[in-house]
CSV table of C-alpha atoms and ligand atoms in Angstrom, one decimal:
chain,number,residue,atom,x,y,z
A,1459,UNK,CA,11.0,17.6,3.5
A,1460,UNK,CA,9.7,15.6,0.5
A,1461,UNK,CA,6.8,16.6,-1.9
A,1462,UNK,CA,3.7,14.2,-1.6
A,1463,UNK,CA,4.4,13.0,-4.8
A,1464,UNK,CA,8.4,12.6,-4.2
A,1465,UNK,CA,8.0,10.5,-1.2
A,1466,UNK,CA,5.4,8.4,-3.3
A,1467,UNK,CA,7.9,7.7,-5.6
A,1468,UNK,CA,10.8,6.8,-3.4
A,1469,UNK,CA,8.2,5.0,-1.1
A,1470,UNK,CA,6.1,2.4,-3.7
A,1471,UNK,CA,9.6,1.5,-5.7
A,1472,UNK,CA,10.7,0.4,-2.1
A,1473,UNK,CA,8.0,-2.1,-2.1
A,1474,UNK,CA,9.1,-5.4,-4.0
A,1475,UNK,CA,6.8,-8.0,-4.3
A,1476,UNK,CA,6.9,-11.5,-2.8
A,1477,UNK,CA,8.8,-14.3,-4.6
A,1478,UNK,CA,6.7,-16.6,-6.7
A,1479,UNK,CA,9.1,-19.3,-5.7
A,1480,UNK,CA,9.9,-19.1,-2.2
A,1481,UNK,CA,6.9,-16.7,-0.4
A,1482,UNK,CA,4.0,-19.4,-1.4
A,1483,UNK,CA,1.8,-21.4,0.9
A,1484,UNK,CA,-1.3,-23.7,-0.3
A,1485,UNK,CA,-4.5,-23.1,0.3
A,1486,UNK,CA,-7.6,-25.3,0.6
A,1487,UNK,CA,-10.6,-23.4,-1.7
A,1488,UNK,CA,-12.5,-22.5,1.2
A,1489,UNK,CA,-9.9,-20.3,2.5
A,1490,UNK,CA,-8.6,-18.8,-0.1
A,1491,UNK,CA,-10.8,-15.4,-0.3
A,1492,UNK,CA,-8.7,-12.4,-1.2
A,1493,UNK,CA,-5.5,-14.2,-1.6
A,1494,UNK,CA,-2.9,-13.7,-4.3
A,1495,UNK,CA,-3.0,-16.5,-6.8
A,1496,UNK,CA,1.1,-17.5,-7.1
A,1497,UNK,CA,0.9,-19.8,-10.1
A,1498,UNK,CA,-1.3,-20.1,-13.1
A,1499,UNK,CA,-4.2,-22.5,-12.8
A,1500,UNK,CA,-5.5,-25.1,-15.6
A,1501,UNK,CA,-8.0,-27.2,-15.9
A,1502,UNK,CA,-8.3,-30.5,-16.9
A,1503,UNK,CA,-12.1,-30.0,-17.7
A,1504,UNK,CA,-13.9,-28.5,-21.0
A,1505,UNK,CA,-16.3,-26.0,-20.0
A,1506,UNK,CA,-19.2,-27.0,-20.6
A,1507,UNK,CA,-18.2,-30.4,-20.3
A,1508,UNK,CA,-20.8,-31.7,-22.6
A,1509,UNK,CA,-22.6,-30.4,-25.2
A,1510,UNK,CA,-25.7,-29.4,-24.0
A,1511,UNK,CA,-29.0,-27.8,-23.8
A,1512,UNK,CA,-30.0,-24.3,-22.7
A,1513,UNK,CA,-33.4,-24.4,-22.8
A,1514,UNK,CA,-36.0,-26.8,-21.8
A,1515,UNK,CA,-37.4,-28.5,-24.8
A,1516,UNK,CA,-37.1,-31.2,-27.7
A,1517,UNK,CA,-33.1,-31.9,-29.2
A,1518,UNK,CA,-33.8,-32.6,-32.5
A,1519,UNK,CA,-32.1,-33.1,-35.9
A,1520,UNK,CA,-32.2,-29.4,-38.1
A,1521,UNK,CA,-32.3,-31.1,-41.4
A,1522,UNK,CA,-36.1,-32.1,-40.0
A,1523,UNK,CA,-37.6,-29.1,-38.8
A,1524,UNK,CA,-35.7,-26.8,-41.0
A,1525,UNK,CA,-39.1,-26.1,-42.5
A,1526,UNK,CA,-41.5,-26.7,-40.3
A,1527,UNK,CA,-44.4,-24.0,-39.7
A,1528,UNK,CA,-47.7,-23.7,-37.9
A,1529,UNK,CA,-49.0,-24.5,-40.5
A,1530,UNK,CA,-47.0,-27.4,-41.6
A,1531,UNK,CA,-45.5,-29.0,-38.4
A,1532,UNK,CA,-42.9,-30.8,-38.2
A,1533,UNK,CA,-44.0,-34.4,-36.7
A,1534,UNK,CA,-41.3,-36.2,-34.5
A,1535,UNK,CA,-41.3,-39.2,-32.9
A,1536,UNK,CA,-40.0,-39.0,-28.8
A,1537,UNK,CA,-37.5,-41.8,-27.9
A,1538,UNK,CA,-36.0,-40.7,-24.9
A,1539,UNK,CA,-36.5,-37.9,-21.7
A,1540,UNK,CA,-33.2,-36.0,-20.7
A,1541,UNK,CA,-33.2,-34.4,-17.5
A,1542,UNK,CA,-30.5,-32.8,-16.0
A,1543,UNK,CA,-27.5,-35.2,-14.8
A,1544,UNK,CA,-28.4,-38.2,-17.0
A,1545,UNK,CA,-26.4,-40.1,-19.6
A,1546,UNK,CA,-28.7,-39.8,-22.8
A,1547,UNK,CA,-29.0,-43.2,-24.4
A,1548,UNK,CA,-30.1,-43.1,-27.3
A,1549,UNK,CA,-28.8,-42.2,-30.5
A,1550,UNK,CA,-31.2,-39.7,-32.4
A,1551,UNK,CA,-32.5,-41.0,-36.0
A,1552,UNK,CA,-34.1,-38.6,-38.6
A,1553,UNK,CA,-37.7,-38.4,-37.4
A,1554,UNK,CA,-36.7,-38.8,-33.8
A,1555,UNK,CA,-36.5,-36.3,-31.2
A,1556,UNK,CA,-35.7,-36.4,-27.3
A,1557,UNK,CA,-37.3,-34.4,-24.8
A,1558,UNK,CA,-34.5,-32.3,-22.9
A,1559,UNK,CA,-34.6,-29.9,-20.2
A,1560,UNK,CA,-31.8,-27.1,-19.1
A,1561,UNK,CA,-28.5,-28.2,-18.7
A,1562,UNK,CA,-29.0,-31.7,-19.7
A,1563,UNK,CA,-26.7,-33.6,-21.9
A,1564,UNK,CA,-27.6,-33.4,-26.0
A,1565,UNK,CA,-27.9,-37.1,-27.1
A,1566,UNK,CA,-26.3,-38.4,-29.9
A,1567,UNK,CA,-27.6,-37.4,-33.6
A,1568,UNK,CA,-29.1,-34.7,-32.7
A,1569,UNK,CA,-27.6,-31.1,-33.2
A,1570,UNK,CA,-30.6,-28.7,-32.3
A,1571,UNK,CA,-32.9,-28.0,-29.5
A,1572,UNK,CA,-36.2,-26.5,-30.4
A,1573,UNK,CA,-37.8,-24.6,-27.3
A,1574,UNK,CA,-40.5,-25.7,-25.5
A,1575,UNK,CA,-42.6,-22.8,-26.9
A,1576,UNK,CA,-42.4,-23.6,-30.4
A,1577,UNK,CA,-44.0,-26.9,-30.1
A,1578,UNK,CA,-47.1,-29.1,-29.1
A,1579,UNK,CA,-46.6,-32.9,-27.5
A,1580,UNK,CA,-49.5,-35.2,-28.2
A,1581,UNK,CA,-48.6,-38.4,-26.4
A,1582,UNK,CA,-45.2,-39.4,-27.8
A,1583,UNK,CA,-44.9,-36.9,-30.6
A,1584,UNK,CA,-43.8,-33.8,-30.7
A,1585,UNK,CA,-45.6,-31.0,-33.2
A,1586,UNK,CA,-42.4,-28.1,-34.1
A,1587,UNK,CA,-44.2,-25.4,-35.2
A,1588,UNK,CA,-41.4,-22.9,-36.0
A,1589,UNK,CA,-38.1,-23.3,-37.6
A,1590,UNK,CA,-35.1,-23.4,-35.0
A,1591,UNK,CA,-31.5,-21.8,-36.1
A,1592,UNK,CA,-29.3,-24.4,-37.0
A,1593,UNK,CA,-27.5,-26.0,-33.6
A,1594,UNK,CA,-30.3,-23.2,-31.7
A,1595,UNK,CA,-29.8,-23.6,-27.8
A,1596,UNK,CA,-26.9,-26.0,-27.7
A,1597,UNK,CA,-24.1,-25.1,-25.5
A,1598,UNK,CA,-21.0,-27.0,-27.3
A,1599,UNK,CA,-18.6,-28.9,-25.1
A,1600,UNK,CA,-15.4,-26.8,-24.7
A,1601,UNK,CA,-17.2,-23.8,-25.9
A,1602,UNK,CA,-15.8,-21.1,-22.6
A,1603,UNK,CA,-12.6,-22.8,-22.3
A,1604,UNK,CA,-10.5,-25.8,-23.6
A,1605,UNK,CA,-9.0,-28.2,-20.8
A,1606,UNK,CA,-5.3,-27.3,-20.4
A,1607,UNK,CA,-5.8,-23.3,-21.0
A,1608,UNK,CA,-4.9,-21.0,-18.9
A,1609,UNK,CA,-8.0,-20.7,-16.5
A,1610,UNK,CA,-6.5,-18.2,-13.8
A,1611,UNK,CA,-3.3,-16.2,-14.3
A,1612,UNK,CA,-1.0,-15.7,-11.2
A,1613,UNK,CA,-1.1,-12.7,-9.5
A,1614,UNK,CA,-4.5,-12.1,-9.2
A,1615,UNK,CA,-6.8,-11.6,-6.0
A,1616,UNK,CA,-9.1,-14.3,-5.3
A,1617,UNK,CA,-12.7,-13.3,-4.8
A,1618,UNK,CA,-16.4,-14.7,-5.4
A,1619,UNK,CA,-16.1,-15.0,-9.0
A,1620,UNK,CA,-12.5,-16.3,-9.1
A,1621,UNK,CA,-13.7,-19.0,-6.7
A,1622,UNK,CA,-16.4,-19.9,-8.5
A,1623,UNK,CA,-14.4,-20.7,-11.5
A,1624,UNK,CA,-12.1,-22.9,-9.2
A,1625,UNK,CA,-14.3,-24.7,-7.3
A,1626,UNK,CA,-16.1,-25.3,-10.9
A,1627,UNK,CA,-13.0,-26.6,-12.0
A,1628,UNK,CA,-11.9,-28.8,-8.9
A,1629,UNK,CA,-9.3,-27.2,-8.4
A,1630,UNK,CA,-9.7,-27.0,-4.3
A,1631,UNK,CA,-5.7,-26.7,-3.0
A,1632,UNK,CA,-4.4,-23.7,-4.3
A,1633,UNK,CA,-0.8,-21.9,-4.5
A,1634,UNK,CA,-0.8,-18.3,-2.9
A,1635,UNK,CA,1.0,-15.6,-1.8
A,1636,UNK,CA,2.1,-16.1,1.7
A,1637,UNK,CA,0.7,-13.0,3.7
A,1638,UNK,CA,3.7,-10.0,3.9
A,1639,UNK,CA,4.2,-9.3,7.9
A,1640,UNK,CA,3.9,-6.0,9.4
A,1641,UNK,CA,5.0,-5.6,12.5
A,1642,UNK,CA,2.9,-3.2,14.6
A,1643,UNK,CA,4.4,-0.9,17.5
A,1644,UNK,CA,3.1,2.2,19.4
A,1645,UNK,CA,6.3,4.6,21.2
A,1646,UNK,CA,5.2,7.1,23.6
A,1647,UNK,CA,5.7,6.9,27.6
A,1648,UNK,CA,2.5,8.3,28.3
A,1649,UNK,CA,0.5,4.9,26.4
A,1650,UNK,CA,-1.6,2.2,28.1
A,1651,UNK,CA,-3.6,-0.5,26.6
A,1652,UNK,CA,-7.7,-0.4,26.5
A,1653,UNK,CA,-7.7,-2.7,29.2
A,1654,UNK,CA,-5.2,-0.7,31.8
A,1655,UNK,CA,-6.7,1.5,34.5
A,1656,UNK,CA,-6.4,5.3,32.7
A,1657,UNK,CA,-4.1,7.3,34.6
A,1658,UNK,CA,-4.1,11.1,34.6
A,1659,UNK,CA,-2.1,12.2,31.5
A,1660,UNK,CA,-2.0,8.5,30.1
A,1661,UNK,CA,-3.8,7.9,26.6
A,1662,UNK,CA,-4.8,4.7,25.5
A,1663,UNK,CA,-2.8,3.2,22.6
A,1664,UNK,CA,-5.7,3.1,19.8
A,1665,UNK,CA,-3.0,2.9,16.9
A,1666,UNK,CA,-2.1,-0.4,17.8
A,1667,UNK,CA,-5.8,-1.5,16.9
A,1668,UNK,CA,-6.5,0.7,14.2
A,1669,UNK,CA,-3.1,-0.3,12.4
A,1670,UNK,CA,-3.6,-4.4,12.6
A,1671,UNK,CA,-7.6,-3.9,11.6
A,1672,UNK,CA,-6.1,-2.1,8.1
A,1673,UNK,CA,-3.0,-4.2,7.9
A,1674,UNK,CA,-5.7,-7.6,8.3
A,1675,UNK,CA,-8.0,-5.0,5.5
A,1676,UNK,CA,-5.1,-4.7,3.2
A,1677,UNK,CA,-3.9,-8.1,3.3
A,1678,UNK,CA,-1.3,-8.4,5.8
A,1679,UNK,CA,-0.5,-10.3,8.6
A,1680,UNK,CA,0.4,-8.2,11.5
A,1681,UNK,CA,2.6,-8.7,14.3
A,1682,UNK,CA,1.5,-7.2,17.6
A,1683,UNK,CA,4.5,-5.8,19.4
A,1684,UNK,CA,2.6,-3.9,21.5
A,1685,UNK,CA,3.7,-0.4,24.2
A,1686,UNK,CA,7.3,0.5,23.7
A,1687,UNK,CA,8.8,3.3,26.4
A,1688,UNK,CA,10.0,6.5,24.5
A,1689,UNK,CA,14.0,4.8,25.9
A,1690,UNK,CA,16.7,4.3,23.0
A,1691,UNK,CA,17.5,0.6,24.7
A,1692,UNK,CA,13.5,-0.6,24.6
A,1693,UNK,CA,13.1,0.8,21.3
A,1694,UNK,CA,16.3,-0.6,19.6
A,1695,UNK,CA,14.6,-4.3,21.6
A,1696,UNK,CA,11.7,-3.8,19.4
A,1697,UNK,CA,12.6,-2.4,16.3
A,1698,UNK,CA,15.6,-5.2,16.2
A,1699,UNK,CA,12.8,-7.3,16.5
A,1700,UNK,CA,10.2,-5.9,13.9
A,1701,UNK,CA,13.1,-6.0,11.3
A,1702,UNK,CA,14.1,-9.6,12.0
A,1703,UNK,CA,10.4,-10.8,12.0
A,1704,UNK,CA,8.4,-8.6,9.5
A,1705,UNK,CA,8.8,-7.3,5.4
A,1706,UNK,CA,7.0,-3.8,6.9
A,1707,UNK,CA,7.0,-2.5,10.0
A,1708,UNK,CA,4.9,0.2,11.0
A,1709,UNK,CA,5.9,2.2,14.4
A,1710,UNK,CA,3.6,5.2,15.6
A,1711,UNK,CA,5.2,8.1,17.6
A,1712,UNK,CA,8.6,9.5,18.3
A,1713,UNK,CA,9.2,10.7,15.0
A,1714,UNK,CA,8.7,14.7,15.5
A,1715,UNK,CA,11.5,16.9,17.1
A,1716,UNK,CA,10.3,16.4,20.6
A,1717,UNK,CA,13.3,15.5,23.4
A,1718,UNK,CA,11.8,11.9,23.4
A,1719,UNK,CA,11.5,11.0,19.7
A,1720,UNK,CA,14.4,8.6,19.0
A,1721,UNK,CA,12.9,6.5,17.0
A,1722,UNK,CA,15.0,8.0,13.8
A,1723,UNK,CA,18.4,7.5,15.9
A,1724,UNK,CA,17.7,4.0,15.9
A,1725,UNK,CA,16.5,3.3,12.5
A,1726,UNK,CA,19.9,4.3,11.7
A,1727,UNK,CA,21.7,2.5,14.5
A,1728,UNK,CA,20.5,-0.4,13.6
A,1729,UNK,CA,21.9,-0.2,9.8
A,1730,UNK,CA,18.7,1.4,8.5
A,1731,UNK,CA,18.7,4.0,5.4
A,1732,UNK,CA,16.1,6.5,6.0
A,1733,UNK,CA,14.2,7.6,2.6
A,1734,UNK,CA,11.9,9.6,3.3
A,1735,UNK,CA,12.6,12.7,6.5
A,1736,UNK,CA,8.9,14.3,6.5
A,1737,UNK,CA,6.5,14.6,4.1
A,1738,UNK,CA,4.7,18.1,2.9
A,1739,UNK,CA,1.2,16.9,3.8
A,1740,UNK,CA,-1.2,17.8,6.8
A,1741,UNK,CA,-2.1,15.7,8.8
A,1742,UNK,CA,1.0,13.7,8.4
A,1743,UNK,CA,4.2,15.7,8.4
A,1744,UNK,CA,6.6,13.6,10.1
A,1745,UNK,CA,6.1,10.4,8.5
A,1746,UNK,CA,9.7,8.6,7.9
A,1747,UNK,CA,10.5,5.8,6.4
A,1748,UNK,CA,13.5,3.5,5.9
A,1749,UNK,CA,15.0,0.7,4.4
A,1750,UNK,CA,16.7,-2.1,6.7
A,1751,UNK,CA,19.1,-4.0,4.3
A,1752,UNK,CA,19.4,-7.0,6.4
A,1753,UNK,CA,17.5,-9.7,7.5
A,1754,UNK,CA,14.5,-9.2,5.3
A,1755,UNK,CA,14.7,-6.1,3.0
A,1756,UNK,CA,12.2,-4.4,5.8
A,1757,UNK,CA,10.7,-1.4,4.8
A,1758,UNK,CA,10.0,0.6,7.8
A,1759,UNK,CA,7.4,3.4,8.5
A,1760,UNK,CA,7.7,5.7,11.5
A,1761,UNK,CA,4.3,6.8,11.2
A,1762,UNK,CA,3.2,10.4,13.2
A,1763,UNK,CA,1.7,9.3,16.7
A,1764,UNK,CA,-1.3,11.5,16.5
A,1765,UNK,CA,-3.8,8.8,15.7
A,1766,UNK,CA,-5.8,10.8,12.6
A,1767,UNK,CA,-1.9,11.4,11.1
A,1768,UNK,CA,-0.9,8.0,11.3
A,1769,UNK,CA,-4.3,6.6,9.5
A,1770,UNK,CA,-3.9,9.3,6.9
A,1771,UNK,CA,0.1,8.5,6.2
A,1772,UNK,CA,-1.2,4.6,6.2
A,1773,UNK,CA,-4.1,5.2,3.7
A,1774,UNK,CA,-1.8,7.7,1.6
A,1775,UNK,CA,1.3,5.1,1.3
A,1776,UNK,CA,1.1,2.2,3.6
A,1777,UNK,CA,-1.6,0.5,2.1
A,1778,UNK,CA,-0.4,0.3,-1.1
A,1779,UNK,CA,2.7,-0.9,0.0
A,1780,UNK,CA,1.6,-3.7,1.4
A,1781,UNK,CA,-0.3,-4.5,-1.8
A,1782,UNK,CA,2.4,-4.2,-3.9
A,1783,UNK,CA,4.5,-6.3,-1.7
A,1784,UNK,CA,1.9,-9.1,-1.6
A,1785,UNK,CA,2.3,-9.5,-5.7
A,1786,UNK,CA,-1.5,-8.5,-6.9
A,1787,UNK,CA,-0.5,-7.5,-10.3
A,1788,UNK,CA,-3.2,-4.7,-11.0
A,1789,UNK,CA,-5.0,-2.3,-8.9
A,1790,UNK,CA,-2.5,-1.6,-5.9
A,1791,UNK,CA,-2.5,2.2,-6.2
A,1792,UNK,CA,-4.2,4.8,-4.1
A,1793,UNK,CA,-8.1,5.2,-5.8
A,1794,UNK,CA,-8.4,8.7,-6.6
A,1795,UNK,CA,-11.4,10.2,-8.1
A,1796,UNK,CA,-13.5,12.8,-8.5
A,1797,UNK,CA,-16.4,14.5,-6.6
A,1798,UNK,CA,-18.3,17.5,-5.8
A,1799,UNK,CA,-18.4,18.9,-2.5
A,1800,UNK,CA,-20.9,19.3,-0.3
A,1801,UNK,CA,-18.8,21.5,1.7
A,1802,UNK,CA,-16.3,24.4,1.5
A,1803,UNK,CA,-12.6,23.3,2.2
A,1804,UNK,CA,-9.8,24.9,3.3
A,1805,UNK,CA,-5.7,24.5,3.8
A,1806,UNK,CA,-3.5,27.0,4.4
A,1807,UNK,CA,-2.2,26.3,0.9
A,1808,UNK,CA,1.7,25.3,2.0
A,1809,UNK,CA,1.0,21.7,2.5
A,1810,UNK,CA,-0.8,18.8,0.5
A,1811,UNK,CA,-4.1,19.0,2.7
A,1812,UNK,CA,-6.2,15.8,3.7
A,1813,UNK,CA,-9.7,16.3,4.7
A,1814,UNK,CA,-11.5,13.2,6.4
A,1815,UNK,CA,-15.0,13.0,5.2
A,1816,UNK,CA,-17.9,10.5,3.7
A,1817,UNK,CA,-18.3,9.4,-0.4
A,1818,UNK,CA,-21.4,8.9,-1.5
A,1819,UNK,CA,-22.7,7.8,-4.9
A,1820,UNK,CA,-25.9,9.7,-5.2
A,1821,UNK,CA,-27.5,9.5,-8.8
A,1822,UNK,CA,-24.3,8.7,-10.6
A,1823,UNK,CA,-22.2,11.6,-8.6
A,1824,UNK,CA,-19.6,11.4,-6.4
A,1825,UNK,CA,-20.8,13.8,-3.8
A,1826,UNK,CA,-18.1,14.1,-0.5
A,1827,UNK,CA,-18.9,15.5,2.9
A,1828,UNK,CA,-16.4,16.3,5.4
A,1829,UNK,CA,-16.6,15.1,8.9
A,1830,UNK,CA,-18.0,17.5,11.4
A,1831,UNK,CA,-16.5,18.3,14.6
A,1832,UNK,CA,-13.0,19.5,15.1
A,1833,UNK,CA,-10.4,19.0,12.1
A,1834,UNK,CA,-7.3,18.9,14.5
A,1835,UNK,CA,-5.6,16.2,13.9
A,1836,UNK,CA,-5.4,14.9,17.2
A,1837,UNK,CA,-9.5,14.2,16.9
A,1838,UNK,CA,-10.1,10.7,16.4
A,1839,UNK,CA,-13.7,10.6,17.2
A,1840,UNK,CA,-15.0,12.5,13.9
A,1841,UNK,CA,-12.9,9.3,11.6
A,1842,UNK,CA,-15.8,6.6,12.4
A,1843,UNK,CA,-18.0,6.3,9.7
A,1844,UNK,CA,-15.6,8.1,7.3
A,1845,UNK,CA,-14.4,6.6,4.0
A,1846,UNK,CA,-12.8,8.9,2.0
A,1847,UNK,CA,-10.1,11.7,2.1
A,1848,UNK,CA,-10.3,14.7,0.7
A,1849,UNK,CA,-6.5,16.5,-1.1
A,1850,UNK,CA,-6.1,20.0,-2.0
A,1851,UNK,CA,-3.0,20.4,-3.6
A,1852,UNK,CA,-0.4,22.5,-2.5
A,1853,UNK,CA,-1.1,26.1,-3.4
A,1854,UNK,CA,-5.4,25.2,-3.0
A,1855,UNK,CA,-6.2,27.1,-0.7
A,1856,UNK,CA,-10.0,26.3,-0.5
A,1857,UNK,CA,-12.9,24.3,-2.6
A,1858,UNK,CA,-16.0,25.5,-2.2
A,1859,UNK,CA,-19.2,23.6,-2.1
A,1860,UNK,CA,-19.9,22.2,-4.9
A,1861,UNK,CA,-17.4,22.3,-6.6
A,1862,UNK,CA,-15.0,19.7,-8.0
A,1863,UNK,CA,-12.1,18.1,-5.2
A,1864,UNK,CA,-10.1,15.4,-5.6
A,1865,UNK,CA,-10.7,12.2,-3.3
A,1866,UNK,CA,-9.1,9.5,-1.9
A,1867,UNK,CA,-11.0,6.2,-1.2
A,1868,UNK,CA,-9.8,4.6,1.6
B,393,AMP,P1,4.2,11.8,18.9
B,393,AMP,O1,4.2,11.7,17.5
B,393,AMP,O2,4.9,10.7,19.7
B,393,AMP,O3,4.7,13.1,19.3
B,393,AMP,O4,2.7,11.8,19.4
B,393,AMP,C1,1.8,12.8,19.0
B,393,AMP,C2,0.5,12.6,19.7
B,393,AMP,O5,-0.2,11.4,19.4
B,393,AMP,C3,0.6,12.7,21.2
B,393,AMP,O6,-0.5,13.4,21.7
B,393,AMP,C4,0.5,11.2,21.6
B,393,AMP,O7,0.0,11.1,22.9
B,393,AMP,C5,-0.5,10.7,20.6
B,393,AMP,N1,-0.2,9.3,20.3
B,393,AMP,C6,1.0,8.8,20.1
B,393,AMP,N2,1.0,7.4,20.0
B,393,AMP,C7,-0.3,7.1,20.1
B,393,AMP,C8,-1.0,5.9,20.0
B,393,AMP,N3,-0.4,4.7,19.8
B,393,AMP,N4,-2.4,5.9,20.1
B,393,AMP,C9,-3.0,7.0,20.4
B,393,AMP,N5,-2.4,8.2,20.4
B,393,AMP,C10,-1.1,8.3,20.3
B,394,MG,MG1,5.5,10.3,21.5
């Protein structure tokens, strides 16, 4: 049995992250949220483009209104409205001035806008009565970047702000990250699918759902491979299957030391190099996991069947996994923090403990609150509406509330 932080180890330096040459797909813009950028983007645009104005008011020449006062205006002479989207035509002379709102483009000659504030029209002049800064209010062309720069590195995960910059930048087909494939497959004779008619002693297969909604959450792609029969020949069918189709494959069940949990005996009939036995955590124990050398380098997880165990070994080392694998540079790892506790905690000290529960951020504290209900692990119904784990080390035996815990976000 490994240590929590052992199998971690062994575990994330298995994951190796998607070639930048062959794993890349394009994307059009409009697609592209929470992708993995694959290759740098540039621009062929200055931003801004033009120089131009960032307030509404008069662009004027500083040399003059460099003195000019309530008391002594200076007197200008308008030649020309700018509104936002026209091509100024004129070319500003000493005594001249052009009225110009936000955004528009500075005309020639002049190098200064004064704001709207700090002046008085009378027909077609224009009273300053305060001295601007030199070149006041003027957003210079190339100012926040310089065509052919590095815009976007590679590597990074598209959201909101990233796209914003692109679309800014027309750049709308983009190279990303293909998706890494997790195959997803539940073992266990006694399994049927939400849809079956529930037999006494049958349970419905929720891991199968709950796997492919965080695989989809984390990035991946999963492939649905659906009920497999606790038999050696159906699940060497599927797992021969998961490793030629998927980088991850997740399985759930069969791995404890019951009479039907094979799955180990054909990880390694198949070629596979198990890693990782069990792991000194509760809920979560018998988590395995292996490395199939051929087709695809698969990493595979034999994830406990109890459906609170399987999310926890998921959350704990799955999920990062699949990050890593899909080539985001930063920001893969678990997110650990710290909180108080709203409640007492307890673990029988032997194990790394995992406590399902809720993280709020109430007036800049983390505050967490276990779930109520049973804490065996074969409870599902207490996980909705969770969010965060909480881990007492081995030897912490209990936390009490209010006091400090670690926490996992999930
Ligand atoms: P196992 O790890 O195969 O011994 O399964 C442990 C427990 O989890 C048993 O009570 C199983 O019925 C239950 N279980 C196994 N697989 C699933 C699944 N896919 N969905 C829900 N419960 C499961
Ligand atoms: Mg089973």
């Amino acid at each position: 049995m490994r240590s929590v932080n052992e199998a971690e180890n062994i575990i994330f330096n298995l994951a190796k992250p998607l070639n930048n040459q062959t794993d890349i797909e394009t994307v059009d813009l409009l697609t592209a949220t929470g992708r993995i950028l694959a290759s740098p983007v540039t621009s062929k645009l200055d931003f801004p483009h033009w120089d131009n104005s960032a307030m509404d008011g008069y662009a004027v020449i500083y040399q003059d209104v460099r003195e000019a006062s309530e008391k002594k205006p200076a007197v200008l002479k308008l030649v020309e409205d700018i509104p936002a989207g026209y091509q100024p035509q004129s070319n500003i002379q000493s005594g001249q001035a052009a009225r110009i709102f936000t955004g528009a483009v500075m005309p020639q000659g002049a190098d200064t806008v004064v704001m709207q504030e700090n002046t008085r029209r009378e027909d077609n002049q224009v009273f300053i009565l305060k001295a601007p800064e030199a070149q006041e209010f003027v957003r210079h062309r190339a100012a926040y970047y310089q065509a052919g720069a590095e815009l976007l590195p590679p590597n990074i995960q598209l959201n909101a702000p990233e796209i914003a910059v692109l679309a800014a930048a027309q750049c709308t087909k983009l190279n990303v990250f293909r998706r890494v494939k997790v195959a997803i497959l539940s073992t266990g004779n006694e399994l049927v699918t939400p849809d079956d008619n529930l037999q006494p002693g049958q349970i419905v297969d929720s891991n199968q759902y709950a796997l492919a909604a965080l695989v989809k959450q984390s990035g991946g792609e999963p492939l649905i491979l659906g009920i497999i029969k606790d038999e050696p020949e159906a699940l060497k069918q599927a797992i021969s299957k998961a490793i030629a189709n998927a980088d991850i494959v997740l399985s759930s069940g069969g791995v404890s030391v019951g009479d039907y949990d094979y799955v180990k005996k054909i990880i390694e009939s198949l070629g596979g190099e198990i890693k990782v036995n069990s792991v000194a955590m509760k809920p979560g124990k018998p988590l395995t996991v292996a490395r199939f050398p051929m087709p695809n380098s698969s990493i595979y997880f034999g994830l406990p069947g109890n459906p609170v165990s399987a999310l926890v070994s998921y959350w704990r080392f799955v999920q990062p996994v699949i990050k890593k694998c899909s080539s985001i540079a930063e920001g893969w790892q678990p997110k650990f923090i710290k909180a108080q506790t709203n409640d007492d905690l307890s673990s029988n000290g032997k194990r790394e403990t995992y406590i399902w529960g809720k993280l709020d951020l109430i007036d800049g504290v983390y505050q967490f609150s276990a779930a109520g209900g049973s804490k065996s692990s074969g409870n599902l119904i207490n996980l909705a509406q969770t969010n965060a784990l909480a881990v007492l080390e081995v030897g912490k035996s209990s936390v009490k509330a209010g006091e400090e815990v670690k926490v996992l976000q999930v």
